[in-house]
């Protein structure tokens, strides 16, 4: 959005508040490196599955910041839309004429008892964090036998397909290495369905049946006893009732939620998500505030594809608002999830607010295809770095 706004109002009128630090010195610890780096996170499914290197998903934040815009390297601590300003660390105030909020979603491993410290043990990983994605690949390679458990939490998540994509990659890897007969693959999901769009859910259920994977619905991971390799799940249909599973491998999808600064903020709804109009992305109460992506309460799946579609609509909305006109272009909820089902197979799910397929190609996208895998693994990252960010 900052690249789009730079074209609209000139770089000197655009500021980006982003807490990444520039490396002035050699970082003392890996954590410092993380804060100087911008990641293309959709690649992490393939990093966790051993098909890509983590470094391929990373660029220095400075290299993706539009040239000439003011980069304020700080964190937002409060939003005050009634006074058209935001507050940063050290009580610094920044005023604005227009504000775009794109804070993303927060991960909460700590809401699962025994995490994140459990990641210091073997046989456990998570593709959702830069610190744990390579542990997933190690756990897949080191797997010997027993339950291989993949989880989906009882909260909104980003990329709702990712928790099961890594399961299909694990299945494929173990078949290739002769270990599949020793693995009992389980998908324990808090949801009551495998996927929210029937056309693709039906296709995935075929894949699951074909590959002999067990799906347990309404099961929420509440505790990991990593020293004993035990995972504890709550049965959401019988609150308070739990079940314990031994695991030979565990992939954790953490609970997620709105960033702390949005909770109880004047711009948020009761659940803490940014409260925007679902068609125009303009704030419902403050006409000079706008939102995009995972931090909003838009009732669609939180993906990079959704952001790409939203950015075009938001660009038009802001243009009209700046001219004192009413927003006209409408976002239909378009989102997409390339469901990786193997090392060269993808089902490309694309759909709208009504969970109706909204497909790009004149073919049946519910079929597993090699072409769609290459689009996910090679074309999409290229388009992200060279087109979407610019």
PDB file of C-alpha atoms in Angstrom, residues 64-274:
ATOM      1  CA  UNK A  64      11.369  -3.851   0.008  1.00  0.00           C
ATOM      2  CA  UNK A  65      10.529  -0.424   1.469  1.00  0.00           C
ATOM      3  CA  UNK A  66       9.495   1.971  -1.341  1.00  0.00           C
ATOM      4  CA  UNK A  67      12.347   4.409  -2.030  1.00  0.00           C
ATOM      5  CA  UNK A  68      11.903   7.860  -0.540  1.00  0.00           C
ATOM      6  CA  UNK A  69       9.030   7.159   1.849  1.00  0.00           C
ATOM      7  CA  UNK A  70       9.719   7.896   5.512  1.00  0.00           C
ATOM      8  CA  UNK A  71      10.408   4.662   7.370  1.00  0.00           C
ATOM      9  CA  UNK A  72       9.637   5.129  11.065  1.00  0.00           C
ATOM     10  CA  UNK A  73      11.432   2.226  12.759  1.00  0.00           C
ATOM     11  CA  UNK A  74       9.204   1.944  15.786  1.00  0.00           C
ATOM     12  CA  UNK A  75       6.196   0.063  17.096  1.00  0.00           C
ATOM     13  CA  UNK A  76       2.659   1.453  17.373  1.00  0.00           C
ATOM     14  CA  UNK A  77       1.506   1.435  21.008  1.00  0.00           C
ATOM     15  CA  UNK A  78      -1.866   3.215  20.670  1.00  0.00           C
ATOM     16  CA  UNK A  79      -4.282   4.526  18.037  1.00  0.00           C
ATOM     17  CA  UNK A  80      -6.186   7.784  18.593  1.00  0.00           C
ATOM     18  CA  UNK A  81      -8.441   8.230  15.542  1.00  0.00           C
ATOM     19  CA  UNK A  82     -10.469  10.995  17.244  1.00  0.00           C
ATOM     20  CA  UNK A  83      -7.312  13.141  17.183  1.00  0.00           C
ATOM     21  CA  UNK A  84      -5.955  11.730  13.889  1.00  0.00           C
ATOM     22  CA  UNK A  85      -2.777  10.457  15.475  1.00  0.00           C
ATOM     23  CA  UNK A  86      -0.970   7.308  16.575  1.00  0.00           C
ATOM     24  CA  UNK A  87       1.430   6.808  19.470  1.00  0.00           C
ATOM     25  CA  UNK A  88       4.748   4.995  19.195  1.00  0.00           C
ATOM     26  CA  UNK A  89       7.240   3.628  21.727  1.00  0.00           C
ATOM     27  CA  UNK A  90       8.862   6.322  23.915  1.00  0.00           C
ATOM     28  CA  UNK A  91       5.605   8.348  23.763  1.00  0.00           C
ATOM     29  CA  UNK A  92       6.259   9.677  20.267  1.00  0.00           C
ATOM     30  CA  UNK A  93       3.135  11.025  18.562  1.00  0.00           C
ATOM     31  CA  UNK A  94       2.637  10.887  14.777  1.00  0.00           C
ATOM     32  CA  UNK A  95      -0.290  12.730  13.185  1.00  0.00           C
ATOM     33  CA  UNK A  96      -1.897  11.675   9.911  1.00  0.00           C
ATOM     34  CA  UNK A  97      -4.401  12.820   7.331  1.00  0.00           C
ATOM     35  CA  UNK A  98      -5.129   9.258   6.204  1.00  0.00           C
ATOM     36  CA  UNK A  99      -4.244   6.035   8.032  1.00  0.00           C
ATOM     37  CA  UNK A 100      -3.940   2.520   6.605  1.00  0.00           C
ATOM     38  CA  UNK A 101      -3.782  -0.191   9.275  1.00  0.00           C
ATOM     39  CA  UNK A 102      -2.054  -3.386   8.111  1.00  0.00           C
ATOM     40  CA  UNK A 103      -0.859  -4.917  11.374  1.00  0.00           C
ATOM     41  CA  UNK A 104      -1.372  -8.575  10.492  1.00  0.00           C
ATOM     42  CA  UNK A 105      -2.238 -11.315  12.971  1.00  0.00           C
ATOM     43  CA  UNK A 106      -0.455 -12.360  16.179  1.00  0.00           C
ATOM     44  CA  UNK A 107       0.670 -15.910  16.983  1.00  0.00           C
ATOM     45  CA  UNK A 108       0.025 -17.244  20.501  1.00  0.00           C
ATOM     46  CA  UNK A 109       2.042 -20.418  21.077  1.00  0.00           C
ATOM     47  CA  UNK A 110       1.986 -19.533  24.790  1.00  0.00           C
ATOM     48  CA  UNK A 111      -1.758 -20.276  24.905  1.00  0.00           C
ATOM     49  CA  UNK A 112      -0.867 -23.963  24.562  1.00  0.00           C
ATOM     50  CA  UNK A 113       0.505 -25.257  27.876  1.00  0.00           C
ATOM     51  CA  UNK A 114       4.121 -26.396  27.436  1.00  0.00           C
ATOM     52  CA  UNK A 115       4.853 -24.081  24.504  1.00  0.00           C
ATOM     53  CA  UNK A 116       6.917 -22.378  23.175  1.00  0.00           C
ATOM     54  CA  UNK A 117       9.557 -24.019  25.419  1.00  0.00           C
ATOM     55  CA  UNK A 118       8.505 -27.445  24.091  1.00  0.00           C
ATOM     56  CA  UNK A 119      10.140 -26.600  20.755  1.00  0.00           C
ATOM     57  CA  UNK A 120      13.541 -27.190  22.380  1.00  0.00           C
ATOM     58  CA  UNK A 121      12.687 -30.900  22.271  1.00  0.00           C
ATOM     59  CA  UNK A 122      12.887 -33.019  19.095  1.00  0.00           C
ATOM     60  CA  UNK A 123       9.951 -34.378  17.046  1.00  0.00           C
ATOM     61  CA  UNK A 124       7.994 -31.093  17.099  1.00  0.00           C
ATOM     62  CA  UNK A 125       7.834 -28.167  14.677  1.00  0.00           C
ATOM     63  CA  UNK A 126       5.620 -25.401  13.324  1.00  0.00           C
ATOM     64  CA  UNK A 127       5.620 -23.801   9.875  1.00  0.00           C
ATOM     65  CA  UNK A 128       4.139 -20.592  11.285  1.00  0.00           C
ATOM     66  CA  UNK A 129       7.308 -19.184  12.885  1.00  0.00           C
ATOM     67  CA  UNK A 130      10.767 -18.431  11.533  1.00  0.00           C
ATOM     68  CA  UNK A 131      12.162 -20.047  14.702  1.00  0.00           C
ATOM     69  CA  UNK A 132      10.349 -23.359  14.282  1.00  0.00           C
ATOM     70  CA  UNK A 133       9.797 -23.950  10.539  1.00  0.00           C
ATOM     71  CA  UNK A 134      13.142 -25.720  10.067  1.00  0.00           C
ATOM     72  CA  UNK A 135      12.331 -27.891  13.106  1.00  0.00           C
ATOM     73  CA  UNK A 136       9.360 -29.225  11.112  1.00  0.00           C
ATOM     74  CA  UNK A 137      11.639 -30.523   8.352  1.00  0.00           C
ATOM     75  CA  UNK A 138      13.990 -32.055  10.928  1.00  0.00           C
ATOM     76  CA  UNK A 139      11.038 -33.790  12.640  1.00  0.00           C
ATOM     77  CA  UNK A 140       9.804 -35.165   9.285  1.00  0.00           C
ATOM     78  CA  UNK A 141      13.264 -36.513   8.405  1.00  0.00           C
ATOM     79  CA  UNK A 142      13.885 -37.982  11.880  1.00  0.00           C
ATOM     80  CA  UNK A 143      10.452 -39.648  12.117  1.00  0.00           C
ATOM     81  CA  UNK A 144      10.681 -43.383  12.810  1.00  0.00           C
ATOM     82  CA  UNK A 145       7.222 -44.634  13.763  1.00  0.00           C
ATOM     83  CA  UNK A 146       3.990 -43.931  15.615  1.00  0.00           C
ATOM     84  CA  UNK A 147       1.465 -41.093  15.483  1.00  0.00           C
ATOM     85  CA  UNK A 148       2.258 -38.118  13.270  1.00  0.00           C
ATOM     86  CA  UNK A 149      -0.164 -35.437  14.464  1.00  0.00           C
ATOM     87  CA  UNK A 150      -1.052 -32.185  12.665  1.00  0.00           C
ATOM     88  CA  UNK A 151      -3.204 -29.598  14.455  1.00  0.00           C
ATOM     89  CA  UNK A 152      -5.604 -26.734  13.662  1.00  0.00           C
ATOM     90  CA  UNK A 153      -6.499 -24.317  16.527  1.00  0.00           C
ATOM     91  CA  UNK A 154      -9.820 -23.005  17.789  1.00  0.00           C
ATOM     92  CA  UNK A 155      -9.218 -19.432  16.522  1.00  0.00           C
ATOM     93  CA  UNK A 156      -9.094 -17.580  13.205  1.00  0.00           C
ATOM     94  CA  UNK A 157      -5.779 -18.365  11.452  1.00  0.00           C
ATOM     95  CA  UNK A 158      -3.800 -17.071   8.521  1.00  0.00           C
ATOM     96  CA  UNK A 159      -3.656 -19.429   5.540  1.00  0.00           C
ATOM     97  CA  UNK A 160      -6.204 -21.967   6.763  1.00  0.00           C
ATOM     98  CA  UNK A 161      -4.866 -24.575   4.330  1.00  0.00           C
ATOM     99  CA  UNK A 162      -1.304 -24.607   5.692  1.00  0.00           C
ATOM    100  CA  UNK A 163      -1.966 -26.901   8.693  1.00  0.00           C
ATOM    101  CA  UNK A 164      -2.916 -29.726   6.312  1.00  0.00           C
ATOM    102  CA  UNK A 165      -0.503 -28.936   3.448  1.00  0.00           C
ATOM    103  CA  UNK A 166       2.470 -29.984   5.606  1.00  0.00           C
ATOM    104  CA  UNK A 167       0.637 -33.226   6.428  1.00  0.00           C
ATOM    105  CA  UNK A 168       0.391 -34.153   2.739  1.00  0.00           C
ATOM    106  CA  UNK A 169       4.066 -33.317   2.206  1.00  0.00           C
ATOM    107  CA  UNK A 170       5.034 -35.489   5.206  1.00  0.00           C
ATOM    108  CA  UNK A 171       2.940 -38.338   3.807  1.00  0.00           C
ATOM    109  CA  UNK A 172       4.690 -38.021   0.420  1.00  0.00           C
ATOM    110  CA  UNK A 173       8.157 -37.889   1.999  1.00  0.00           C
ATOM    111  CA  UNK A 174       7.535 -40.968   4.156  1.00  0.00           C
ATOM    112  CA  UNK A 175       6.187 -42.900   1.159  1.00  0.00           C
ATOM    113  CA  UNK A 176       9.345 -41.991  -0.773  1.00  0.00           C
ATOM    114  CA  UNK A 177      11.615 -43.076   2.109  1.00  0.00           C
ATOM    115  CA  UNK A 178       9.725 -46.281   2.971  1.00  0.00           C
ATOM    116  CA  UNK A 179       8.466 -45.112   6.374  1.00  0.00           C
ATOM    117  CA  UNK A 180       4.801 -44.561   5.553  1.00  0.00           C
ATOM    118  CA  UNK A 181       3.653 -47.984   6.776  1.00  0.00           C
ATOM    119  CA  UNK A 182       4.993 -47.117  10.240  1.00  0.00           C
ATOM    120  CA  UNK A 183       3.155 -43.773  10.419  1.00  0.00           C
ATOM    121  CA  UNK A 184      -0.367 -43.226  11.723  1.00  0.00           C
ATOM    122  CA  UNK A 185      -1.113 -39.756  10.292  1.00  0.00           C
ATOM    123  CA  UNK A 186      -3.751 -37.796  12.201  1.00  0.00           C
ATOM    124  CA  UNK A 187      -5.256 -34.392  11.446  1.00  0.00           C
ATOM    125  CA  UNK A 188      -6.749 -33.067  14.701  1.00  0.00           C
ATOM    126  CA  UNK A 189      -8.762 -29.978  13.858  1.00  0.00           C
ATOM    127  CA  UNK A 190     -10.937 -27.693  15.986  1.00  0.00           C
ATOM    128  CA  UNK A 191     -13.232 -27.266  12.994  1.00  0.00           C
ATOM    129  CA  UNK A 192     -16.136 -29.486  12.041  1.00  0.00           C
ATOM    130  CA  UNK A 193     -15.124 -29.623   8.348  1.00  0.00           C
ATOM    131  CA  UNK A 194     -11.866 -30.232   6.483  1.00  0.00           C
ATOM    132  CA  UNK A 195     -12.227 -27.014   4.406  1.00  0.00           C
ATOM    133  CA  UNK A 196     -14.839 -24.255   4.288  1.00  0.00           C
ATOM    134  CA  UNK A 197     -15.695 -24.548   0.560  1.00  0.00           C
ATOM    135  CA  UNK A 198     -17.558 -27.749  -0.354  1.00  0.00           C
ATOM    136  CA  UNK A 199     -16.028 -28.227  -3.820  1.00  0.00           C
ATOM    137  CA  UNK A 200     -12.473 -28.267  -2.438  1.00  0.00           C
ATOM    138  CA  UNK A 201     -13.439 -30.051   0.785  1.00  0.00           C
ATOM    139  CA  UNK A 202     -14.794 -32.951  -1.302  1.00  0.00           C
ATOM    140  CA  UNK A 203     -11.538 -33.094  -3.292  1.00  0.00           C
ATOM    141  CA  UNK A 204      -9.440 -33.060  -0.089  1.00  0.00           C
ATOM    142  CA  UNK A 205     -11.527 -35.814   1.502  1.00  0.00           C
ATOM    143  CA  UNK A 206     -10.718 -37.970  -1.539  1.00  0.00           C
ATOM    144  CA  UNK A 207      -6.987 -37.294  -1.039  1.00  0.00           C
ATOM    145  CA  UNK A 208      -7.308 -38.112   2.697  1.00  0.00           C
ATOM    146  CA  UNK A 209      -9.118 -41.388   1.996  1.00  0.00           C
ATOM    147  CA  UNK A 210      -6.656 -42.393  -0.723  1.00  0.00           C
ATOM    148  CA  UNK A 211      -3.679 -41.747   1.579  1.00  0.00           C
ATOM    149  CA  UNK A 212      -5.165 -43.395   4.651  1.00  0.00           C
ATOM    150  CA  UNK A 213      -5.120 -40.310   6.895  1.00  0.00           C
ATOM    151  CA  UNK A 214      -7.291 -40.120  10.034  1.00  0.00           C
ATOM    152  CA  UNK A 215      -9.215 -36.863  10.595  1.00  0.00           C
ATOM    153  CA  UNK A 216     -10.517 -36.059  14.087  1.00  0.00           C
ATOM    154  CA  UNK A 217     -12.893 -33.084  14.092  1.00  0.00           C
ATOM    155  CA  UNK A 218     -13.576 -30.735  17.018  1.00  0.00           C
ATOM    156  CA  UNK A 219     -10.223 -31.533  18.675  1.00  0.00           C
ATOM    157  CA  UNK A 220      -8.256 -28.561  20.018  1.00  0.00           C
ATOM    158  CA  UNK A 221      -4.610 -28.824  21.142  1.00  0.00           C
ATOM    159  CA  UNK A 222      -4.391 -27.496  24.727  1.00  0.00           C
ATOM    160  CA  UNK A 223      -1.099 -28.917  26.006  1.00  0.00           C
ATOM    161  CA  UNK A 224       2.193 -30.342  24.725  1.00  0.00           C
ATOM    162  CA  UNK A 225       4.330 -32.494  27.049  1.00  0.00           C
ATOM    163  CA  UNK A 226       7.347 -32.441  24.772  1.00  0.00           C
ATOM    164  CA  UNK A 227       9.612 -34.339  27.178  1.00  0.00           C
ATOM    165  CA  UNK A 228       7.227 -37.331  26.990  1.00  0.00           C
ATOM    166  CA  UNK A 229       6.090 -36.686  23.388  1.00  0.00           C
ATOM    167  CA  UNK A 230       2.466 -36.332  24.450  1.00  0.00           C
ATOM    168  CA  UNK A 231      -0.152 -34.004  22.963  1.00  0.00           C
ATOM    169  CA  UNK A 232      -3.325 -33.220  24.913  1.00  0.00           C
ATOM    170  CA  UNK A 233      -6.521 -32.328  23.024  1.00  0.00           C
ATOM    171  CA  UNK A 234      -9.806 -30.947  24.271  1.00  0.00           C
ATOM    172  CA  UNK A 235     -12.962 -32.423  22.744  1.00  0.00           C
ATOM    173  CA  UNK A 236     -14.906 -29.285  21.776  1.00  0.00           C
ATOM    174  CA  UNK A 237     -18.154 -31.268  21.574  1.00  0.00           C
ATOM    175  CA  UNK A 238     -17.708 -32.295  25.234  1.00  0.00           C
ATOM    176  CA  UNK A 239     -16.074 -29.278  26.945  1.00  0.00           C
ATOM    177  CA  UNK A 240     -13.634 -30.226  29.679  1.00  0.00           C
ATOM    178  CA  UNK A 241     -13.065 -33.703  28.265  1.00  0.00           C
ATOM    179  CA  UNK A 242      -9.488 -34.261  27.084  1.00  0.00           C
ATOM    180  CA  UNK A 243      -7.569 -37.029  25.333  1.00  0.00           C
ATOM    181  CA  UNK A 244      -3.821 -37.680  25.293  1.00  0.00           C
ATOM    182  CA  UNK A 245      -1.928 -38.940  22.239  1.00  0.00           C
ATOM    183  CA  UNK A 246       1.686 -40.097  22.035  1.00  0.00           C
ATOM    184  CA  UNK A 247       3.447 -38.720  18.977  1.00  0.00           C
ATOM    185  CA  UNK A 248       6.445 -39.602  16.849  1.00  0.00           C
ATOM    186  CA  UNK A 249       6.033 -36.202  15.198  1.00  0.00           C
ATOM    187  CA  UNK A 250       3.865 -33.164  16.001  1.00  0.00           C
ATOM    188  CA  UNK A 251       3.184 -30.138  13.791  1.00  0.00           C
ATOM    189  CA  UNK A 252       1.591 -27.283  15.753  1.00  0.00           C
ATOM    190  CA  UNK A 253      -0.555 -24.533  14.272  1.00  0.00           C
ATOM    191  CA  UNK A 254      -0.680 -21.925  17.052  1.00  0.00           C
ATOM    192  CA  UNK A 255      -3.799 -20.102  18.245  1.00  0.00           C
ATOM    193  CA  UNK A 256      -3.891 -16.636  16.657  1.00  0.00           C
ATOM    194  CA  UNK A 257      -5.575 -13.331  17.353  1.00  0.00           C
ATOM    195  CA  UNK A 258      -5.559  -9.608  16.665  1.00  0.00           C
ATOM    196  CA  UNK A 259      -2.398  -7.633  17.529  1.00  0.00           C
ATOM    197  CA  UNK A 260      -2.390  -6.390  21.139  1.00  0.00           C
ATOM    198  CA  UNK A 261      -2.566  -2.724  20.071  1.00  0.00           C
ATOM    199  CA  UNK A 262      -5.942  -3.349  18.407  1.00  0.00           C
ATOM    200  CA  UNK A 263      -7.587  -5.058  21.385  1.00  0.00           C
ATOM    201  CA  UNK A 264      -9.966  -2.573  23.092  1.00  0.00           C
ATOM    202  CA  UNK A 265      -8.889   0.082  20.561  1.00  0.00           C
ATOM    203  CA  UNK A 266     -11.408   2.655  19.222  1.00  0.00           C
ATOM    204  CA  UNK A 267     -10.882   1.262  15.688  1.00  0.00           C
ATOM    205  CA  UNK A 268     -11.684  -2.366  16.552  1.00  0.00           C
ATOM    206  CA  UNK A 269     -14.773  -4.537  16.925  1.00  0.00           C
ATOM    207  CA  UNK A 270     -15.588  -6.422  20.151  1.00  0.00           C
ATOM    208  CA  UNK A 271     -13.262  -9.285  19.224  1.00  0.00           C
ATOM    209  CA  UNK A 272     -10.332  -6.895  18.633  1.00  0.00           C
ATOM    210  CA  UNK A 273     -10.245  -6.991  14.820  1.00  0.00           C
ATOM    211  CA  UNK A 274     -10.106  -3.754  12.801  1.00  0.00           C
TER     212      UNK A 274
END
